Tab-separated table of C-alpha atoms in Angstrom:
chain	number	residue	atom	x	y	z
A	1	LYS	CA	69.095	143.324	83.310
A	2	MET	CA	68.735	144.380	86.528
A	3	GLU	CA	72.524	144.837	88.725
A	4	PRO	CA	73.112	143.862	92.029
A	5	PRO	CA	73.582	147.306	94.458
A	6	CYS	CA	76.088	148.953	95.733
A	7	ARG	CA	77.791	146.840	98.342
A	8	SER	CA	79.161	149.710	100.270
A	9	ASN	CA	75.962	151.379	101.085
A	10	VAL	CA	74.312	148.732	102.070
A	11	ALA	CA	73.766	149.092	106.015
A	12	ILE	CA	72.473	152.173	104.778
A	13	ALA	CA	69.405	150.778	101.867
A	14	ARG	CA	68.060	147.647	103.664
A	15	SER	CA	65.812	147.375	105.467
A	16	SER	CA	65.849	148.532	108.701
A	17	LEU	CA	64.449	145.907	110.889
A	18	MET	CA	66.397	142.610	109.075
A	19	LEU	CA	70.428	144.870	109.854
A	20	ALA	CA	69.136	145.210	113.520
A	21	ARG	CA	69.455	142.423	114.116
A	22	LEU	CA	72.915	142.246	113.112
A	23	PRO	CA	74.603	143.569	115.334
A	24	MET	CA	77.738	145.394	113.619
A	25	ARG	CA	81.658	145.591	113.825
A	26	PRO	CA	82.761	147.665	117.055
A	27	ARG	CA	81.530	144.171	119.136
A	28	GLY	CA	82.967	141.128	116.602
A	29	ARG	CA	86.757	142.102	117.395
A	30	ALA	CA	86.354	142.310	121.062
A	31	MET	CA	85.142	138.947	121.096
A	32	SER	CA	88.585	136.740	119.017
A	33	VAL	CA	90.008	134.279	120.971
A	34	GLY	CA	92.759	134.440	118.022
A	35	VAL	CA	93.739	130.985	117.534
A	36	SER	CA	97.778	130.912	118.745
A	37	ALA	CA	100.344	128.766	117.050
A	38	ALA	CA	99.451	126.301	120.345
A	39	GLY	CA	97.038	125.949	117.641
A	40	PRO	CA	92.953	125.518	117.819
A	41	SER	CA	93.249	122.328	121.357
A	42	SER	CA	94.830	124.951	122.849
A	43	ILE	CA	90.915	127.039	123.532
A	44	ASP	CA	88.366	125.849	125.913
A	45	TRP	CA	85.281	125.335	121.998
A	46	ALA	CA	82.492	124.142	124.586
A	47	SER	CA	83.417	127.495	126.687
A	48	GLN	CA	83.365	129.340	122.860
A	49	ALA	CA	80.579	127.537	122.689
A	50	ARG	CA	78.651	128.919	125.875
A	51	THR	CA	80.077	132.384	125.830
A	52	LEU	CA	78.707	132.072	121.146
A	53	GLU	CA	74.950	130.320	122.274
A	54	ASP	CA	72.906	133.275	122.203
A	55	GLU	CA	74.675	135.840	119.439
A	56	SER	CA	73.830	136.874	115.687
A	57	PRO	CA	74.910	134.451	113.098
A	58	LEU	CA	76.946	138.016	111.823
A	59	MET	CA	78.461	138.003	115.418
A	60	ILE	CA	79.635	134.497	115.494
A	61	MET	CA	80.911	134.598	112.224
A	62	ASP	CA	83.013	137.721	112.454
A	63	HIS	CA	84.030	135.537	115.950
A	64	ALA	CA	85.151	133.105	113.266
A	65	LEU	CA	86.645	134.731	110.634
A	66	SER	CA	89.234	137.626	113.391
A	67	SER	CA	89.847	134.549	115.012
A	68	PHE	CA	91.506	132.627	112.438
A	69	GLU	CA	91.922	135.375	109.185
A	70	GLY	CA	93.517	132.962	106.166
A	71	ASP	CA	93.174	129.162	108.316
A	72	ILE	CA	89.472	129.327	107.332
A	73	ALA	CA	86.910	128.751	104.758
A	74	ILE	CA	83.217	128.577	103.705
A	75	ALA	CA	81.938	125.413	102.654
A	76	PHE	CA	79.114	126.634	100.407
A	77	SER	CA	76.935	123.462	99.347
A	78	GLY	CA	75.322	126.328	96.424
A	79	ALA	CA	72.249	126.452	97.924
A	80	GLU	CA	70.896	128.953	100.686
A	81	ASP	CA	73.829	128.388	103.026
A	82	VAL	CA	74.505	131.443	100.293
A	83	ALA	CA	73.433	133.031	103.330
A	84	LEU	CA	76.704	132.487	105.301
A	85	ILE	CA	78.748	133.846	101.822
A	86	GLU	CA	76.754	137.366	102.867
A	87	TYR	CA	77.171	137.185	106.307
A	88	ALA	CA	80.892	136.563	106.135
A	89	HIS	CA	80.723	139.914	103.560
A	90	LEU	CA	79.104	142.123	105.649
A	91	THR	CA	82.263	141.226	108.131
A	92	GLY	CA	84.244	143.755	105.979
A	93	ARG	CA	86.797	140.537	106.803
A	94	PRO	CA	88.344	138.762	104.027
A	95	TYR	CA	87.148	135.350	103.307
A	96	ARG	CA	87.884	131.845	101.527
A	97	VAL	CA	84.541	130.475	99.741
A	98	PHE	CA	85.147	126.299	99.223
A	99	SER	CA	82.867	123.688	96.599
A	100	LEU	CA	82.666	120.987	96.851
A	101	ASP	CA	81.239	119.757	92.874
A	102	THR	CA	80.348	116.020	92.643
A	103	GLY	CA	79.547	116.333	88.969
A	104	ARG	CA	76.576	115.422	88.673
A	105	LEU	CA	74.616	118.918	90.848
A	106	ASN	CA	72.046	120.647	89.035
A	107	PRO	CA	73.074	123.121	86.021
A	108	GLU	CA	70.873	126.008	88.513
A	109	THR	CA	74.143	125.021	91.288
A	110	TYR	CA	76.848	125.673	88.408
A	111	GLN	CA	75.010	128.917	88.164
A	112	LEU	CA	73.975	129.766	91.346
A	113	PHE	CA	78.074	129.225	91.336
A	114	ASP	CA	78.543	131.292	89.119
A	115	ALA	CA	76.191	133.900	90.260
A	116	VAL	CA	77.748	134.175	94.258
A	117	GLU	CA	81.070	134.713	92.599
A	118	LYS	CA	80.238	137.987	90.005
A	119	HIS	CA	78.051	139.529	92.961
A	120	TYR	CA	81.046	139.319	95.469
A	121	GLY	CA	84.047	139.683	93.745
A	122	ILE	CA	85.588	136.113	94.981
A	123	LYS	CA	87.580	133.270	93.847
A	124	ILE	CA	85.391	129.809	95.348
A	125	GLU	CA	88.023	127.293	95.352
A	126	TYR	CA	86.559	124.472	94.042
A	127	THR	CA	87.504	120.605	94.966
A	128	PHE	CA	87.392	117.087	92.891
A	129	PRO	CA	86.868	113.766	93.501
A	130	ASP	CA	89.552	111.456	92.899
A	131	ALA	CA	88.721	110.759	89.500
A	132	GLN	CA	89.968	107.000	88.862
A	133	GLU	CA	87.979	106.205	92.282
A	134	VAL	CA	84.675	107.180	90.625
A	135	MET	CA	85.015	105.615	87.248
A	136	GLU	CA	85.730	102.422	89.441
A	137	LEU	CA	82.829	102.974	91.003
A	138	VAL	CA	80.148	103.716	87.600
A	139	ARG	CA	82.108	101.141	85.714
A	140	GLU	CA	82.174	98.650	88.771
A	141	LYS	CA	78.179	99.508	89.712
A	142	GLY	CA	77.138	101.718	87.606
A	143	LEU	CA	75.032	105.265	87.234
A	144	PHE	CA	73.111	104.913	90.576
A	145	SER	CA	73.287	102.502	92.728
A	146	PHE	CA	72.839	104.486	95.230
A	147	TYR	CA	69.464	103.531	94.931
A	148	GLU	CA	70.160	100.058	95.348
A	149	ASP	CA	73.081	99.874	97.608
A	150	GLY	CA	73.203	103.528	99.219
A	151	HIS	CA	74.255	106.533	98.799
A	152	GLN	CA	77.464	105.805	101.594
A	153	GLU	CA	79.522	104.618	99.155
A	154	CYS	CA	79.271	106.777	96.384
A	155	CYS	CA	78.731	110.251	99.355
A	156	ARG	CA	82.322	109.201	100.785
A	157	ILE	CA	83.391	109.510	97.142
A	158	ARG	CA	82.254	112.306	95.753
A	159	LYS	CA	82.133	114.875	98.315
A	160	VAL	CA	83.641	112.955	102.464
A	161	LYS	CA	86.907	111.968	101.054
A	162	PRO	CA	87.860	115.595	98.376
A	163	LEU	CA	86.594	117.797	101.591
A	164	ARG	CA	88.894	115.474	104.195
A	165	LYS	CA	91.360	116.669	101.121
A	166	GLN	CA	90.236	120.439	101.828
A	167	LEU	CA	90.454	120.001	105.200
A	168	THR	CA	93.444	119.695	105.459
A	169	GLY	CA	94.238	122.884	104.720
A	170	LEU	CA	92.932	124.785	106.619
A	171	ARG	CA	92.630	125.427	111.514
A	172	ALA	CA	88.640	125.360	111.364
A	173	TRP	CA	85.482	125.020	108.675
A	174	ILE	CA	82.338	126.637	108.189
A	175	THR	CA	79.562	125.279	107.480
A	176	GLY	CA	75.365	125.952	107.134
A	177	GLN	CA	73.694	123.162	109.502
A	178	ARG	CA	71.146	124.420	111.807
A	179	LYS	CA	68.935	122.249	114.247
A	180	ASP	CA	65.633	122.819	112.416
A	181	GLN	CA	66.430	120.895	109.332
A	182	SER	CA	65.172	117.869	110.047
A	183	PRO	CA	65.002	117.425	113.483
A	184	GLY	CA	65.232	113.674	113.796
A	185	THR	CA	68.631	113.813	112.898
A	186	ARG	CA	71.425	117.303	112.735
A	187	GLN	CA	69.916	118.387	116.637
A	188	GLY	CA	73.600	118.302	118.203
A	189	VAL	CA	74.283	121.273	115.472
A	190	PRO	CA	75.974	124.065	118.558
A	191	VAL	CA	77.496	127.317	117.138
A	192	VAL	CA	81.537	126.536	117.323
A	193	GLU	CA	83.449	122.285	117.766
A	194	VAL	CA	86.006	121.418	117.536
A	195	ASP	CA	85.461	119.013	114.665
A	196	PRO	CA	84.906	115.206	115.242
A	197	VAL	CA	85.252	113.920	112.864
A	198	PHE	CA	87.698	115.828	110.193
A	199	GLU	CA	91.397	116.924	110.647
A	200	GLY	CA	92.328	120.230	110.351
A	201	LEU	CA	96.051	121.990	108.932
A	202	GLU	CA	97.665	120.963	112.471
A	203	GLY	CA	96.387	117.383	111.443
A	204	GLY	CA	95.330	115.156	114.845
A	205	ALA	CA	92.520	115.188	116.712
A	206	GLY	CA	91.097	118.827	118.492
A	207	SER	CA	93.529	119.959	115.208
A	208	LEU	CA	90.403	121.344	112.974
A	209	VAL	CA	87.208	123.528	114.600
A	210	LYS	CA	83.262	124.076	112.916
A	211	TYR	CA	80.879	127.107	113.662
A	212	ASN	CA	78.221	126.310	112.477
A	213	PRO	CA	76.376	130.513	112.740
A	214	LEU	CA	72.442	129.413	111.122
A	215	SER	CA	72.325	126.298	114.204
A	216	ASN	CA	69.483	128.440	115.582
A	217	MET	CA	68.185	130.286	112.770
A	218	THR	CA	64.701	128.700	110.908
A	219	SER	CA	64.612	127.976	107.383
A	220	ALA	CA	62.207	130.964	107.440
A	221	GLU	CA	64.448	133.247	109.076
A	222	VAL	CA	67.585	132.996	106.627
A	223	TRP	CA	65.126	133.330	103.520
A	224	ASN	CA	63.683	136.641	105.466
A	225	PHE	CA	67.151	137.711	105.189
A	226	LEU	CA	68.290	136.096	102.154
A	227	ARG	CA	65.041	138.257	100.434
A	228	VAL	CA	66.554	141.331	102.272
A	229	MET	CA	70.102	141.422	101.028
A	230	GLY	CA	69.409	140.434	97.767
A	231	VAL	CA	71.637	137.474	97.710
A	232	PRO	CA	71.813	136.000	95.367
A	233	THR	CA	69.743	132.232	95.563
A	234	ASN	CA	69.485	128.532	93.336
A	235	ASN	CA	67.014	129.341	90.939
A	236	LEU	CA	66.354	125.078	92.336
A	237	HIS	CA	64.791	126.540	95.149
A	238	ASN	CA	61.688	128.324	92.866
A	239	CYS	CA	61.077	124.331	91.970
A	240	GLY	CA	59.546	123.144	95.948
A	241	TYR	CA	63.479	122.034	96.167
A	242	VAL	CA	64.866	123.033	99.596
A	243	SER	CA	67.188	121.462	101.262
A	244	ILE	CA	70.079	120.579	97.722
A	245	GLY	CA	72.094	117.807	97.026
A	246	CYS	CA	73.542	116.370	93.249
A	247	GLU	CA	70.886	115.861	91.017
A	248	PRO	CA	69.896	112.690	91.220
A	249	CYS	CA	69.436	111.791	94.726
A	250	THR	CA	67.102	115.514	95.417
A	251	ARG	CA	63.720	116.510	94.471
A	252	PRO	CA	60.898	118.979	95.130
A	253	VAL	CA	58.945	118.325	99.033
A	254	LEU	CA	55.419	118.744	99.923
A	255	PRO	CA	53.678	120.544	102.237
A	256	ASN	CA	54.548	120.409	105.709
A	257	GLN	CA	57.976	118.351	104.763
A	258	LEU	CA	61.483	118.529	106.213
A	259	GLU	CA	63.528	120.462	104.376
A	260	ARG	CA	65.529	117.121	104.264
A	261	GLU	CA	63.170	115.048	103.207
A	262	GLY	CA	63.839	115.344	100.158
A	263	ARG	CA	67.156	114.545	99.842
A	264	TRP	CA	67.073	110.098	98.595
A	265	TRP	CA	64.099	109.467	100.094
A	266	TRP	CA	64.292	106.486	98.974
A	267	GLU	CA	66.332	106.025	102.217
A	268	ASP	CA	64.880	105.261	106.092
A	269	SER	CA	64.382	108.904	107.506
A	270	THR	CA	67.210	108.787	109.856
A	271	SER	CA	70.277	107.870	107.012
A	272	LYS	CA	69.400	111.100	105.018
A	273	GLU	CA	73.138	112.672	105.897
A	274	CYS	CA	76.111	112.310	102.916
A	275	GLY	CA	78.635	112.341	106.289
A	276	LEU	CA	80.048	115.599	105.668
A	277	HIS	CA	78.171	116.275	109.434
A	278	SER	CA	78.774	112.625	111.226
A	279	GLY	CA	79.760	113.798	113.501
A	280	ASN	CA	76.289	116.395	114.630
A	281	ILE	CA	74.394	113.246	113.708
A	282	LYS	CA	72.666	111.910	116.702
A	283	GLY	CA	72.372	107.887	114.919
A	284	GLY	CA	70.251	105.736	115.696
A	285	ASP	CA	70.770	102.633	116.789
A	286	GLU	CA	74.734	102.062	115.049
A	287	THR	CA	76.160	104.567	117.510
A	288	SER	CA	75.511	103.547	120.692
A	289	PRO	CA	77.994	102.132	123.482
A	290	GLU	CA	76.722	99.114	124.513
A	291	ASP	CA	77.139	99.663	128.528
A	292	ASP	CA	74.680	103.281	127.512
A	293	LYS	CA	71.138	100.292	127.178
A	294	ALA	CA	71.176	100.058	132.077
A	295	GLN	CA	70.842	103.716	130.708
A	296	GLU	CA	67.172	105.132	132.907
A	297	ASP	CA	63.920	104.164	131.231
A	298	LEU	CA	62.202	106.611	128.818
A	299	PHE	CA	58.436	107.548	128.916
A	300	LYS	CA	57.846	106.576	132.584
A	301	SER	CA	54.241	109.307	132.588
A	302	SER	CA	51.283	107.483	133.528
A	303	ALA	CA	49.722	107.943	130.433
A	304	VAL	CA	51.788	105.555	128.293
A	305	GLU	CA	51.365	101.803	128.513
A	306	HIS	CA	54.293	100.197	128.616
A	307	LEU	CA	53.049	96.268	126.173
A	308	SER	CA	54.479	93.181	126.946
A	309	LYS	CA	55.976	91.238	124.039
A	310	SER	CA	53.418	88.351	125.347
A	311	GLU	CA	50.571	92.110	125.138
A	312	LEU	CA	51.867	93.621	122.263
A	313	GLU	CA	51.503	90.505	120.373
A	314	SER	CA	48.504	89.703	121.292
A	315	LEU	CA	47.340	93.230	119.799
A	316	LEU	CA	48.787	92.280	116.463
A	317	ASP	CA	46.853	88.761	115.951
A	318	GLY	CA	43.850	91.194	116.428
A	319	PRO	CA	41.057	91.188	118.099
A	320	ARG	CA	42.034	94.930	119.048
A	321	ASP	CA	40.580	96.023	122.041
A	322	LYS	CA	41.248	100.104	120.642
A	323	ASP	CA	43.508	102.076	117.964
A	324	THR	CA	47.092	101.518	119.526
A	325	ILE	CA	49.577	104.301	119.177
A	326	VAL	CA	53.535	102.678	119.978
A	327	VAL	CA	56.785	103.691	120.368
A	328	LEU	CA	59.167	101.430	119.115
A	329	TYR	CA	62.725	102.363	121.289
A	330	ALA	CA	65.591	101.911	122.754
A	331	PRO	CA	66.253	104.577	126.111
A	332	TRP	CA	69.552	104.906	124.818
A	333	CYS	CA	68.595	106.671	121.385
A	334	ARG	CA	69.426	109.843	121.114
A	335	PHE	CA	66.176	110.320	118.908
A	336	CYS	CA	63.871	108.578	121.334
A	337	GLN	CA	64.888	110.413	124.482
A	338	ALA	CA	64.047	113.804	121.971
A	339	MET	CA	60.634	113.140	121.464
A	340	GLU	CA	59.448	112.010	124.718
A	341	GLU	CA	58.327	114.467	126.189
A	342	SER	CA	56.137	115.412	123.494
A	343	TYR	CA	54.891	111.411	122.858
A	344	GLU	CA	53.970	111.601	127.032
A	345	THR	CA	52.316	114.976	126.241
A	346	VAL	CA	50.525	113.560	123.607
A	347	ALA	CA	49.277	109.947	125.906
A	348	ALA	CA	47.839	113.473	129.369
A	349	ASP	CA	46.230	115.495	125.828
A	350	LEU	CA	44.623	111.473	124.696
A	351	GLN	CA	44.171	110.180	128.490
A	352	SER	CA	40.727	110.961	129.014
A	353	ASN	CA	40.121	108.995	125.940
A	354	SER	CA	39.365	105.807	126.159
A	355	ASN	CA	39.420	104.778	122.234
A	356	VAL	CA	42.779	104.958	121.677
A	357	ARG	CA	45.165	103.435	123.554
A	358	VAL	CA	49.213	105.081	123.115
A	359	ALA	CA	51.736	103.271	124.931
A	360	LYS	CA	55.471	102.290	124.529
A	361	PHE	CA	57.432	98.311	124.008
A	362	GLN	CA	61.507	98.174	124.421
A	363	ALA	CA	61.817	97.343	121.605
A	364	ASP	CA	66.456	96.869	121.307
A	365	ILE	CA	65.711	93.630	123.739
A	366	GLU	CA	63.140	92.213	121.362
A	367	ARG	CA	64.909	93.620	117.694
A	368	ASP	CA	63.975	90.144	115.954
A	369	PHE	CA	60.598	90.206	116.845
A	370	ALA	CA	60.611	93.758	116.801
A	371	ALA	CA	62.454	93.975	112.841
A	372	GLU	CA	59.777	90.911	111.520
A	373	LYS	CA	56.438	92.089	113.028
A	374	PHE	CA	57.190	95.947	111.649
A	375	GLY	CA	60.252	96.054	109.844
A	376	LEU	CA	62.091	97.688	112.126
A	377	LYS	CA	65.606	99.590	111.609
A	378	THR	CA	66.191	101.996	113.654
A	379	PHE	CA	64.836	103.681	116.806
A	380	PRO	CA	62.686	105.180	117.678
A	381	HIS	CA	59.761	103.538	115.419
A	382	VAL	CA	56.035	104.584	115.717
A	383	ALA	CA	53.381	103.177	115.031
A	384	MET	CA	49.720	102.786	114.941
A	385	LEU	CA	47.913	99.156	115.124
A	386	PRO	CA	44.117	99.885	113.988
A	387	LYS	CA	41.362	98.962	116.266
A	388	ALA	CA	39.541	97.780	112.909
A	389	ASN	CA	42.352	95.874	111.109
A	390	LYS	CA	45.002	93.605	111.857
A	391	SER	CA	47.625	95.926	109.700
A	392	VAL	CA	50.241	97.742	110.577
A	393	VAL	CA	51.150	101.412	109.832
A	394	LYS	CA	54.067	103.319	110.585
A	395	PHE	CA	54.264	106.718	111.094
A	396	ASP	CA	56.668	107.672	108.587
A	397	SER	CA	57.411	111.342	109.688
A	398	GLU	CA	60.726	113.409	110.594
A	399	ARG	CA	58.148	115.533	111.825
A	400	ARG	CA	57.623	114.068	115.948
A	401	ASP	CA	56.799	116.973	118.028
A	402	VAL	CA	52.633	117.188	119.198
A	403	SER	CA	51.056	118.677	116.505
A	404	THR	CA	52.017	115.917	114.135
A	405	LEU	CA	51.490	112.778	116.118
A	406	SER	CA	48.549	114.401	117.226
A	407	MET	CA	46.867	115.019	113.707
A	408	PHE	CA	48.686	111.379	113.054
A	409	ILE	CA	46.736	109.805	115.737
A	410	LYS	CA	43.374	111.932	114.464
A	411	ALA	CA	44.142	110.109	111.060
A	412	MET	CA	43.740	106.569	111.961
A	413	ALA	CA	41.996	106.135	114.826
A	414	SER	CA	38.281	105.367	114.968
A	415	SER	CA	37.880	108.751	117.554
A	416	ALA	CA	40.751	110.641	118.343
């Protein structure tokens, strides 16, 4: 059995290439904001986020721990967010770690909890769901109701409510959220923010601060860090699992899939969140206010053809003069706004191709029609209308970048 490396000599023993990216503590103390007795609301956290945006994860972690001392804790899920614990250890400051034991975790996750406690010499603060609520849910709906009516109810009982209770004893918490985990839903992840959902020790809005030190890291960068530092990891990662949650709701991902496509795979891609970080989720049509519908139109490039309802009906009914890719959108939808540039780029690249039409249809004003003809549930909804037949092929990926959209068109079109 191999013993863990000597932690006191970690800066010498590990790769100088990685540690060069991790400035140690001299600057960290100067950056601390020292939250006063007035509570987190006394600080301009938006300004702090701008200041910290380009700092390393280690510096952000040091800022968090020095600012809140014993009133902050790391939320550890038993996956690659173990990197947070390593960063906290490297600061040399005291730190707390808590985990939500839902009762449905994989055995490998429990094994990692034990390995992490021994590796760092810490005790994880475990929190559990209310036994009565779990019993009532299971007795009424069975053990796997989430496959039929969605995961939100189970997650609310097993994860969100226990988390809410845990956070009422803190003034800040630290999560492993990253922007690249799911470009469709996790783009709004600042490195530090006032938590928009949960309340902290003082109670009320603005009483809890949330740090996301890994926000700007990619999955590859996180894993390089874990390997270099010799950090214990979940054995499920060796079996194709990337994002790891409860056992019934997690599966391995295929090559080139986004990591969170392995979570709640039976649901629409924009629903792949459990509620723990809903304040950072730019959640489709349900969260957009009615008065935003007057917002400026999207996909205004001349390379993107605007389709009226009658024109789209004609394409659906056939015959079709060319292959058509169409985005069903709402101007106020943040997901639609996020893909505007990539979609217009694809349109410009194909402008000289007379065999492919790149089009748009504003579906928020024709929801019933879009739902009936395309199965629209959330925005944006991208589909291909092949020239060869009357089928409608949904673009089902969370990746809406130029390369992925182009590959989809090439795979579906007659001659793209």
